[in-house]
Amino acid sequence: MKFGTKAIHAGVEPDPTTGAIMTPIYQTSTYVQRSPGDHKGYEYSRTHNPTRTQLQNALAALENGKHGLCFASGMAAIDAVIKLLAPGDEVISTNDLYGGSYRIFTKIFQNYGIKFHFTNMADLSKVEALVNENTKMIWVETPTNPLLNIIDIKGCAEIAKKHNLLLVADNTFATPYLQTPLDLGADIVMHSLTKYMGGHSDVVMGALIVNNDDLHERLAFIQNACGGTPGPQDCFLILRGLKTLHLRMERHCQNGRKIAEYLKNHPKVEKVFWPGFEDHNNHNVAKEQMNDFGGMISFVLIGDKVEDATHVLEKLKYFALAESLGGVESLCGHPATMTHASIPREERMKAGLSDSLIRLSVGVEDAEDLIADLEQAIG
């Protein structure tokens, strides 16, 4: 199946009881057994739920994986992955990382004896230089949040294989429409389904997709034992969102290109971060591992003043000032005080995330209206 057909059909089947074409919401906590241990594959909804099963199957299919696992949030999915490790283990990750990931790494798991190294992963020599006998995992986020840096997944996979490490790829910004990390050598793909996969800003959920049976078994044990699972209503909403993922992503990419080019030519804009530009760091890697360049854009105004950025954010109308991204509506944000506020300013500045950086999640509205909105806000 090509991607559009897969988004609608793969991993889901009509309800065997009624023939319902849409997966029913199995709003139940438990299931009747014929005899002790004699059941129909479902015992308790923390462990399994038919609505969640269909969603997990669909996600696995879209990522060209074998197993999918859903969690109550993207953070719950990250939590499950790091619980594969033990005190004394070390993880290498990017220095341009989603603030929530940085927070759980440094404020939670570091307290349990797991060490994290943050480096510029656009340069793979810096990644391999950090590998030692305690290293167990490489955590990749590409494109990164919010500087849209591109990390070579295949190159990281070669390093991981050489040193017998787990490679995890956060694919939230790209979605499987733009790249499939398992095909490039990743062991685990992570998603905040809240974003593009759901696409309508009405649900919070996370997911992991793997090929390895043993890895799936270990993560499924953590999923059930720790209990960070989503409810069936939320699973239904993500299933609904997946059916238009290809259509939405196509429009996000089209609009993203127009907005990025508009901003690059604006006399008041100093720098635009968007992987589709030839002068963007690792643009050639993006061309090779992605099908397009997405609808996420960050930019800095000339002068790099916080008050100027604040003025623009307050004036935007179609771009709503709000946390999150990936919905059909356009959003704008100020990473330094919103999504990345948990990262110390010194660390943010080292990575190039200035106090005045503006991040845009370009929606599926008419691009001309979005450009007009930016024009009136920037001046």
CSV table of C-alpha atoms in Angstrom, one decimal:
chain,number,residue,atom,x,y,z
A,1,MET,CA,0.0,0.0,0.0
A,2,LYS,CA,1.1,3.6,-0.7
A,3,PHE,CA,1.0,5.9,2.4
A,4,GLY,CA,-2.4,7.4,1.8
A,5,THR,CA,-4.1,4.1,1.5
A,6,LYS,CA,-2.1,2.8,4.5
A,7,ALA,CA,-3.2,5.7,6.6
A,8,ILE,CA,-6.9,4.8,6.1
A,9,HIS,CA,-6.8,1.0,6.0
A,10,ALA,CA,-3.6,-0.5,7.5
A,11,GLY,CA,-3.9,-2.1,10.9
A,12,VAL,CA,-7.6,-1.7,11.3
A,13,GLU,CA,-10.5,-4.0,10.5
A,14,PRO,CA,-14.3,-3.6,10.6
A,15,ASP,CA,-15.8,-4.5,14.0
A,16,PRO,CA,-16.3,-8.3,13.9
A,17,THR,CA,-19.5,-8.1,16.0
A,18,THR,CA,-21.4,-5.5,14.0
A,19,GLY,CA,-19.4,-4.8,10.9
A,20,ALA,CA,-18.9,-1.1,12.0
A,21,ILE,CA,-16.4,0.4,9.7
A,22,MET,CA,-15.1,2.7,12.3
A,23,THR,CA,-13.4,1.1,15.3
A,24,PRO,CA,-15.9,1.2,18.3
A,25,ILE,CA,-15.0,2.9,21.6
A,26,TYR,CA,-14.8,0.0,24.0
A,27,GLN,CA,-15.6,2.0,27.1
A,28,THR,CA,-15.0,-0.8,29.6
A,29,SER,CA,-12.6,-1.4,32.4
A,30,THR,CA,-12.9,-5.2,32.5
A,31,TYR,CA,-14.1,-8.3,30.5
A,32,VAL,CA,-16.2,-11.3,31.5
A,33,GLN,CA,-14.3,-14.6,31.4
A,34,ARG,CA,-15.9,-18.0,30.6
A,35,SER,CA,-13.7,-19.7,33.2
A,36,PRO,CA,-10.7,-18.6,35.2
A,37,GLY,CA,-8.1,-17.6,32.7
A,38,ASP,CA,-10.4,-18.5,29.8
A,39,HIS,CA,-11.1,-15.2,28.0
A,40,LYS,CA,-11.2,-13.7,24.5
A,41,GLY,CA,-7.8,-12.0,24.7
A,42,TYR,CA,-8.9,-9.2,27.0
A,43,GLU,CA,-8.9,-9.2,30.8
A,44,TYR,CA,-8.5,-5.7,32.0
A,45,SER,CA,-8.3,-2.4,30.0
A,46,ARG,CA,-5.0,-1.2,31.5
A,47,THR,CA,-3.4,-4.3,29.9
A,48,HIS,CA,-5.4,-4.4,26.7
A,49,ASN,CA,-8.4,-2.7,25.1
A,50,PRO,CA,-9.7,-3.4,21.6
A,51,THR,CA,-9.8,0.3,20.6
A,52,ARG,CA,-6.2,0.7,21.7
A,53,THR,CA,-5.2,-2.6,19.9
A,54,GLN,CA,-6.5,-1.3,16.6
A,55,LEU,CA,-4.6,2.0,17.1
A,56,GLN,CA,-1.4,0.3,18.0
A,57,ASN,CA,-1.7,-1.9,14.9
A,58,ALA,CA,-2.3,1.2,12.7
A,59,LEU,CA,0.7,3.0,14.1
A,60,ALA,CA,3.0,0.0,13.6
A,61,ALA,CA,1.8,-0.2,10.0
A,62,LEU,CA,2.5,3.5,9.3
A,63,GLU,CA,6.0,3.3,10.7
A,64,ASN,CA,6.8,0.1,8.9
A,65,GLY,CA,7.1,-1.6,12.3
A,66,LYS,CA,5.8,-4.8,13.8
A,67,HIS,CA,4.5,-3.6,17.2
A,68,GLY,CA,2.9,-0.4,18.5
A,69,LEU,CA,2.4,0.6,22.1
A,70,CYS,CA,0.3,3.6,23.2
A,71,PHE,CA,0.7,5.7,26.3
A,72,ALA,CA,-1.3,8.5,28.1
A,73,SER,CA,1.1,11.1,26.8
A,74,GLY,CA,4.4,11.5,24.9
A,75,MET,CA,6.1,11.9,28.2
A,76,ALA,CA,4.7,8.6,29.4
A,77,ALA,CA,6.1,7.0,26.3
A,78,ILE,CA,9.6,8.5,27.0
A,79,ASP,CA,9.3,7.4,30.6
A,80,ALA,CA,8.8,3.8,29.5
A,81,VAL,CA,11.8,3.9,27.2
A,82,ILE,CA,14.2,5.2,29.9
A,83,LYS,CA,12.9,2.5,32.3
A,84,LEU,CA,14.7,0.0,30.1
A,85,LEU,CA,17.9,1.3,31.6
A,86,ALA,CA,19.5,0.8,35.0
A,87,PRO,CA,21.5,3.0,37.4
A,88,GLY,CA,25.0,3.7,36.0
A,89,ASP,CA,23.8,3.6,32.4
A,90,GLU,CA,24.5,6.5,30.1
A,91,VAL,CA,22.5,8.1,27.2
A,92,ILE,CA,23.7,10.4,24.5
A,93,SER,CA,21.2,13.0,23.1
A,94,THR,CA,21.1,16.2,21.2
A,95,ASN,CA,21.7,19.6,22.9
A,96,ASP,CA,18.7,21.0,20.9
A,97,LEU,CA,16.0,18.9,22.6
A,98,TYR,CA,12.3,19.3,23.5
A,99,GLY,CA,12.2,20.9,27.0
A,100,GLY,CA,10.0,18.1,28.4
A,101,SER,CA,12.4,15.4,27.3
A,102,TYR,CA,15.3,17.4,28.8
A,103,ARG,CA,13.3,17.8,32.1
A,104,ILE,CA,12.5,14.1,32.6
A,105,PHE,CA,16.1,13.2,31.7
A,106,THR,CA,17.8,15.6,34.1
A,107,LYS,CA,15.2,16.2,36.8
A,108,ILE,CA,13.8,12.6,37.2
A,109,PHE,CA,16.0,9.9,35.8
A,110,GLN,CA,19.3,11.5,36.6
A,111,ASN,CA,18.3,11.2,40.2
A,112,TYR,CA,18.1,7.5,39.8
A,113,GLY,CA,21.7,7.2,38.6
A,114,ILE,CA,21.3,7.4,34.8
A,115,LYS,CA,23.7,9.9,33.2
A,116,PHE,CA,22.8,12.0,30.1
A,117,HIS,CA,25.2,13.7,27.7
A,118,PHE,CA,23.9,16.5,25.4
A,119,THR,CA,25.8,17.3,22.3
A,120,ASN,CA,25.5,18.7,18.8
A,121,MET,CA,24.3,15.5,17.1
A,122,ALA,CA,24.4,17.1,13.6
A,123,ASP,CA,28.1,16.2,13.9
A,124,LEU,CA,28.3,12.5,14.3
A,125,SER,CA,31.9,12.5,15.4
A,126,LYS,CA,30.7,14.3,18.6
A,127,VAL,CA,28.3,11.5,19.2
A,128,GLU,CA,30.8,8.7,18.9
A,129,ALA,CA,33.3,10.6,21.0
A,130,LEU,CA,30.9,10.3,24.0
A,131,VAL,CA,30.4,6.5,23.8
A,132,ASN,CA,32.0,4.6,26.6
A,133,GLU,CA,31.5,1.3,28.4
A,134,ASN,CA,28.4,2.6,30.3
A,135,THR,CA,26.6,4.0,27.2
A,136,LYS,CA,23.4,2.1,26.5
A,137,MET,CA,21.3,4.4,24.4
A,138,ILE,CA,21.4,7.1,21.7
A,139,TRP,CA,18.3,9.4,21.8
A,140,VAL,CA,17.7,11.2,18.5
A,141,GLU,CA,15.2,14.0,17.8
A,142,THR,CA,15.0,15.1,14.1
A,143,PRO,CA,14.1,17.7,13.1
A,144,THR,CA,14.9,19.0,16.5
A,145,ASN,CA,12.7,21.3,18.6
A,146,PRO,CA,12.8,24.2,18.1
A,147,LEU,CA,15.9,24.9,15.9
A,148,LEU,CA,14.9,22.3,13.2
A,149,ASN,CA,18.4,20.7,13.2
A,150,ILE,CA,18.7,17.6,11.2
A,151,ILE,CA,20.4,14.5,12.6
A,152,ASP,CA,21.5,11.6,10.4
A,153,ILE,CA,19.5,8.6,11.6
A,154,LYS,CA,21.3,6.1,9.5
A,155,GLY,CA,24.6,7.4,10.7
A,156,CYS,CA,23.5,7.2,14.3
A,157,ALA,CA,22.3,3.6,13.6
A,158,GLU,CA,25.8,2.7,12.4
A,159,ILE,CA,27.3,4.0,15.6
A,160,ALA,CA,24.6,2.2,17.7
A,161,LYS,CA,25.1,-1.1,16.0
A,162,LYS,CA,28.9,-0.8,16.3
A,163,HIS,CA,28.7,-0.3,20.1
A,164,ASN,CA,25.6,-2.5,20.7
A,165,LEU,CA,23.4,0.5,21.8
A,166,LEU,CA,19.7,1.1,21.5
A,167,LEU,CA,18.8,3.9,19.1
A,168,VAL,CA,15.6,5.8,19.8
A,169,ALA,CA,14.2,8.3,17.4
A,170,ASP,CA,11.6,10.9,18.4
A,171,ASN,CA,9.6,11.3,15.1
A,172,THR,CA,7.0,13.7,16.3
A,173,PHE,CA,8.0,16.7,14.0
A,174,ALA,CA,8.4,14.5,10.9
A,175,THR,CA,5.7,11.8,11.3
A,176,PRO,CA,5.9,8.6,9.2
A,177,TYR,CA,4.6,10.7,6.3
A,178,LEU,CA,8.1,12.4,6.0
A,179,GLN,CA,10.4,9.7,7.5
A,180,THR,CA,10.4,6.2,8.9
A,181,PRO,CA,13.3,5.8,11.4
A,182,LEU,CA,12.9,2.0,11.7
A,183,ASP,CA,13.8,1.7,8.0
A,184,LEU,CA,16.9,3.8,8.7
A,185,GLY,CA,18.1,1.6,11.6
A,186,ALA,CA,16.4,2.9,14.7
A,187,ASP,CA,15.3,0.4,17.3
A,188,ILE,CA,12.4,2.4,18.8
A,189,VAL,CA,10.3,5.2,17.3
A,190,MET,CA,8.7,7.6,19.7
A,191,HIS,CA,5.7,9.9,19.0
A,192,SER,CA,3.8,12.6,20.8
A,193,LEU,CA,0.6,11.6,19.1
A,194,THR,CA,-0.9,14.8,20.5
A,195,LYS,CA,0.7,16.7,17.6
A,196,TYR,CA,0.5,15.8,13.9
A,197,MET,CA,-0.7,12.3,14.3
A,198,GLY,CA,-3.9,13.4,16.1
A,199,GLY,CA,-3.8,16.6,14.2
A,200,HIS,CA,-6.8,18.4,15.8
A,201,SER,CA,-5.5,19.6,19.2
A,202,ASP,CA,-8.1,17.6,21.1
A,203,VAL,CA,-6.2,14.7,22.6
A,204,VAL,CA,-3.0,14.0,24.5
A,205,MET,CA,-1.2,10.7,23.8
A,206,GLY,CA,2.2,9.1,23.1
A,207,ALA,CA,3.4,6.0,21.3
A,208,LEU,CA,6.3,3.7,20.7
A,209,ILE,CA,6.8,1.5,17.7
A,210,VAL,CA,9.4,-1.3,17.4
A,211,ASN,CA,10.3,-4.4,15.3
A,212,ASN,CA,12.1,-6.5,17.8
A,213,ASP,CA,9.9,-9.0,19.7
A,214,ASP,CA,11.9,-9.0,22.9
A,215,LEU,CA,12.0,-5.2,23.0
A,216,HIS,CA,8.3,-5.1,22.5
A,217,GLU,CA,7.8,-7.6,25.3
A,218,ARG,CA,9.9,-5.5,27.7
A,219,LEU,CA,8.1,-2.3,26.8
A,220,ALA,CA,4.7,-3.9,27.0
A,221,PHE,CA,5.5,-5.1,30.5
A,222,ILE,CA,6.4,-1.5,31.5
A,223,GLN,CA,3.3,-0.2,29.9
A,224,ASN,CA,1.1,-2.5,31.9
A,225,ALA,CA,3.0,-2.5,35.1
A,226,CYS,CA,3.4,1.3,35.4
A,227,GLY,CA,0.0,1.9,34.0
A,228,GLY,CA,0.5,5.0,31.8
A,229,THR,CA,-2.1,3.9,29.3
A,230,PRO,CA,-4.6,6.0,27.3
A,231,GLY,CA,-8.4,5.6,27.4
A,232,PRO,CA,-10.4,4.2,24.5
A,233,GLN,CA,-12.0,7.6,23.7
A,234,ASP,CA,-8.6,9.1,23.1
A,235,CYS,CA,-7.5,6.1,21.0
A,236,PHE,CA,-10.6,6.6,18.9
A,237,LEU,CA,-9.7,10.3,18.3
A,238,ILE,CA,-6.2,9.4,17.2
A,239,LEU,CA,-7.5,6.7,14.9
A,240,ARG,CA,-9.7,9.3,13.3
A,241,GLY,CA,-6.8,11.7,12.9
A,242,LEU,CA,-4.6,9.2,11.2
A,243,LYS,CA,-7.0,8.8,8.3
A,244,THR,CA,-6.2,12.3,7.1
A,245,LEU,CA,-2.6,12.4,8.1
A,246,HIS,CA,-1.3,12.3,4.5
A,247,LEU,CA,-3.7,15.1,3.4
A,248,ARG,CA,-2.8,17.3,6.3
A,249,MET,CA,0.9,16.8,6.1
A,250,GLU,CA,0.9,17.6,2.4
A,251,ARG,CA,-0.8,20.9,3.1
A,252,HIS,CA,1.5,21.6,6.2
A,253,CYS,CA,4.5,21.1,3.9
A,254,GLN,CA,3.1,23.3,1.1
A,255,ASN,CA,2.3,26.1,3.5
A,256,GLY,CA,5.5,25.7,5.5
A,257,ARG,CA,7.5,26.3,2.3
A,258,LYS,CA,5.6,29.4,1.4
A,259,ILE,CA,5.9,30.8,5.0
A,260,ALA,CA,9.6,30.0,5.3
A,261,GLU,CA,10.4,31.7,1.9
A,262,TYR,CA,8.3,34.7,2.9
A,263,LEU,CA,10.2,35.1,6.3
A,264,LYS,CA,13.6,34.6,4.7
A,265,ASN,CA,13.0,37.6,2.4
A,266,HIS,CA,11.5,39.8,5.1
A,267,PRO,CA,13.7,42.8,5.8
A,268,LYS,CA,13.0,42.6,9.6
A,269,VAL,CA,13.9,38.9,9.9
A,270,GLU,CA,17.5,38.0,10.7
A,271,LYS,CA,17.4,34.2,10.4
A,272,VAL,CA,15.0,31.5,9.5
A,273,PHE,CA,15.3,27.8,10.7
A,274,TRP,CA,13.7,25.5,8.2
A,275,PRO,CA,15.4,22.3,6.8
A,276,GLY,CA,14.2,22.9,3.2
A,277,PHE,CA,16.7,25.7,2.7
A,278,GLU,CA,19.9,24.7,0.9
A,279,ASP,CA,22.0,26.6,3.5
A,280,HIS,CA,20.3,24.9,6.4
A,281,ASN,CA,22.7,22.7,8.4
A,282,ASN,CA,22.5,19.1,7.1
A,283,HIS,CA,20.1,20.0,4.4
A,284,ASN,CA,21.5,17.2,2.3
A,285,VAL,CA,20.8,14.7,5.1
A,286,ALA,CA,17.2,16.0,5.3
A,287,LYS,CA,16.8,15.5,1.5
A,288,GLU,CA,18.0,12.0,1.8
A,289,GLN,CA,16.0,10.8,4.8
A,290,MET,CA,12.8,12.9,4.5
A,291,ASN,CA,10.2,13.1,1.8
A,292,ASP,CA,9.6,16.8,2.4
A,293,PHE,CA,10.5,19.4,5.0
A,294,GLY,CA,7.4,19.9,7.2
A,295,GLY,CA,5.5,22.8,8.6
A,296,MET,CA,7.6,23.7,11.6
A,297,ILE,CA,9.6,27.0,11.3
A,298,SER,CA,11.6,29.1,13.8
A,299,PHE,CA,12.9,32.6,13.2
A,300,VAL,CA,14.7,35.5,14.9
A,301,LEU,CA,14.0,39.1,14.2
A,302,ILE,CA,16.9,41.6,13.4
A,303,GLY,CA,18.2,42.9,16.7
A,304,ASP,CA,17.3,39.7,18.5
A,305,LYS,CA,15.3,41.6,21.1
A,306,VAL,CA,12.8,39.8,23.4
A,307,GLU,CA,10.4,42.8,23.4
A,308,ASP,CA,10.2,42.7,19.6
A,309,ALA,CA,9.4,39.0,19.6
A,310,THR,CA,6.8,39.5,22.3
A,311,HIS,CA,5.2,42.3,20.3
A,312,VAL,CA,4.9,40.1,17.2
A,313,LEU,CA,3.5,37.2,19.2
A,314,GLU,CA,0.9,39.4,20.8
A,315,LYS,CA,-0.2,40.8,17.4
A,316,LEU,CA,-0.6,37.6,15.5
A,317,LYS,CA,-4.3,36.6,15.0
A,318,TYR,CA,-4.4,33.4,12.8
A,319,PHE,CA,-1.3,32.1,14.5
A,320,ALA,CA,-2.7,31.4,18.0
A,321,LEU,CA,-0.2,31.9,20.9
A,322,ALA,CA,-0.3,28.5,22.6
A,323,GLU,CA,1.7,25.4,23.6
A,324,SER,CA,1.9,22.4,21.3
A,325,LEU,CA,2.0,22.0,17.5
A,326,GLY,CA,0.9,19.9,14.6
A,327,GLY,CA,-2.9,20.8,14.6
A,328,VAL,CA,-4.8,22.0,11.6
A,329,GLU,CA,-4.7,25.5,13.1
A,330,SER,CA,-1.6,27.5,13.0
A,331,LEU,CA,0.2,28.1,16.3
A,332,CYS,CA,3.0,30.4,17.4
A,333,GLY,CA,5.2,30.1,20.5
A,334,HIS,CA,8.1,31.5,22.5
A,335,PRO,CA,10.3,28.5,23.4
A,336,ALA,CA,12.4,30.3,26.0
A,337,THR,CA,9.3,30.9,28.2
A,338,MET,CA,7.0,28.1,27.0
A,339,THR,CA,8.1,24.7,25.6
A,340,HIS,CA,11.8,25.0,26.7
A,341,ALA,CA,11.5,27.0,29.9
A,342,SER,CA,12.7,24.0,31.9
A,343,ILE,CA,16.1,24.2,30.2
A,344,PRO,CA,18.6,26.5,31.9
A,345,ARG,CA,19.2,29.7,29.9
A,346,GLU,CA,22.9,29.0,29.7
A,347,GLU,CA,22.3,25.6,28.1
A,348,ARG,CA,19.7,27.1,25.7
A,349,MET,CA,22.1,29.8,24.6
A,350,LYS,CA,24.9,27.3,24.0
A,351,ALA,CA,22.6,25.4,21.6
A,352,GLY,CA,21.6,28.6,19.8
A,353,LEU,CA,18.1,28.9,21.3
A,354,SER,CA,18.0,32.7,21.9
A,355,ASP,CA,15.5,34.5,24.2
A,356,SER,CA,13.8,36.0,21.2
A,357,LEU,CA,13.3,32.9,19.0
A,358,ILE,CA,9.8,32.5,17.7
A,359,ARG,CA,8.5,29.0,16.7
A,360,LEU,CA,5.7,28.6,14.2
A,361,SER,CA,3.5,25.5,13.7
A,362,VAL,CA,2.1,26.3,10.2
A,363,GLY,CA,-1.4,24.9,9.9
A,364,VAL,CA,-3.6,24.0,6.9
A,365,GLU,CA,-5.3,27.4,6.4
A,366,ASP,CA,-4.8,29.4,3.2
A,367,ALA,CA,-1.2,30.4,3.0
A,368,GLU,CA,-2.0,33.9,1.8
A,369,ASP,CA,-4.0,34.6,5.0
A,370,LEU,CA,-1.1,33.3,7.1
A,371,ILE,CA,1.4,35.5,5.3
A,372,ALA,CA,-0.9,38.5,5.7
A,373,ASP,CA,-1.1,37.8,9.4
A,374,LEU,CA,2.7,37.7,9.7
A,375,GLU,CA,3.0,40.9,7.7
A,376,GLN,CA,0.7,42.9,10.0
A,377,ALA,CA,2.4,41.5,13.1
A,378,ILE,CA,6.0,42.0,12.0
A,379,GLY,CA,5.3,45.3,10.2
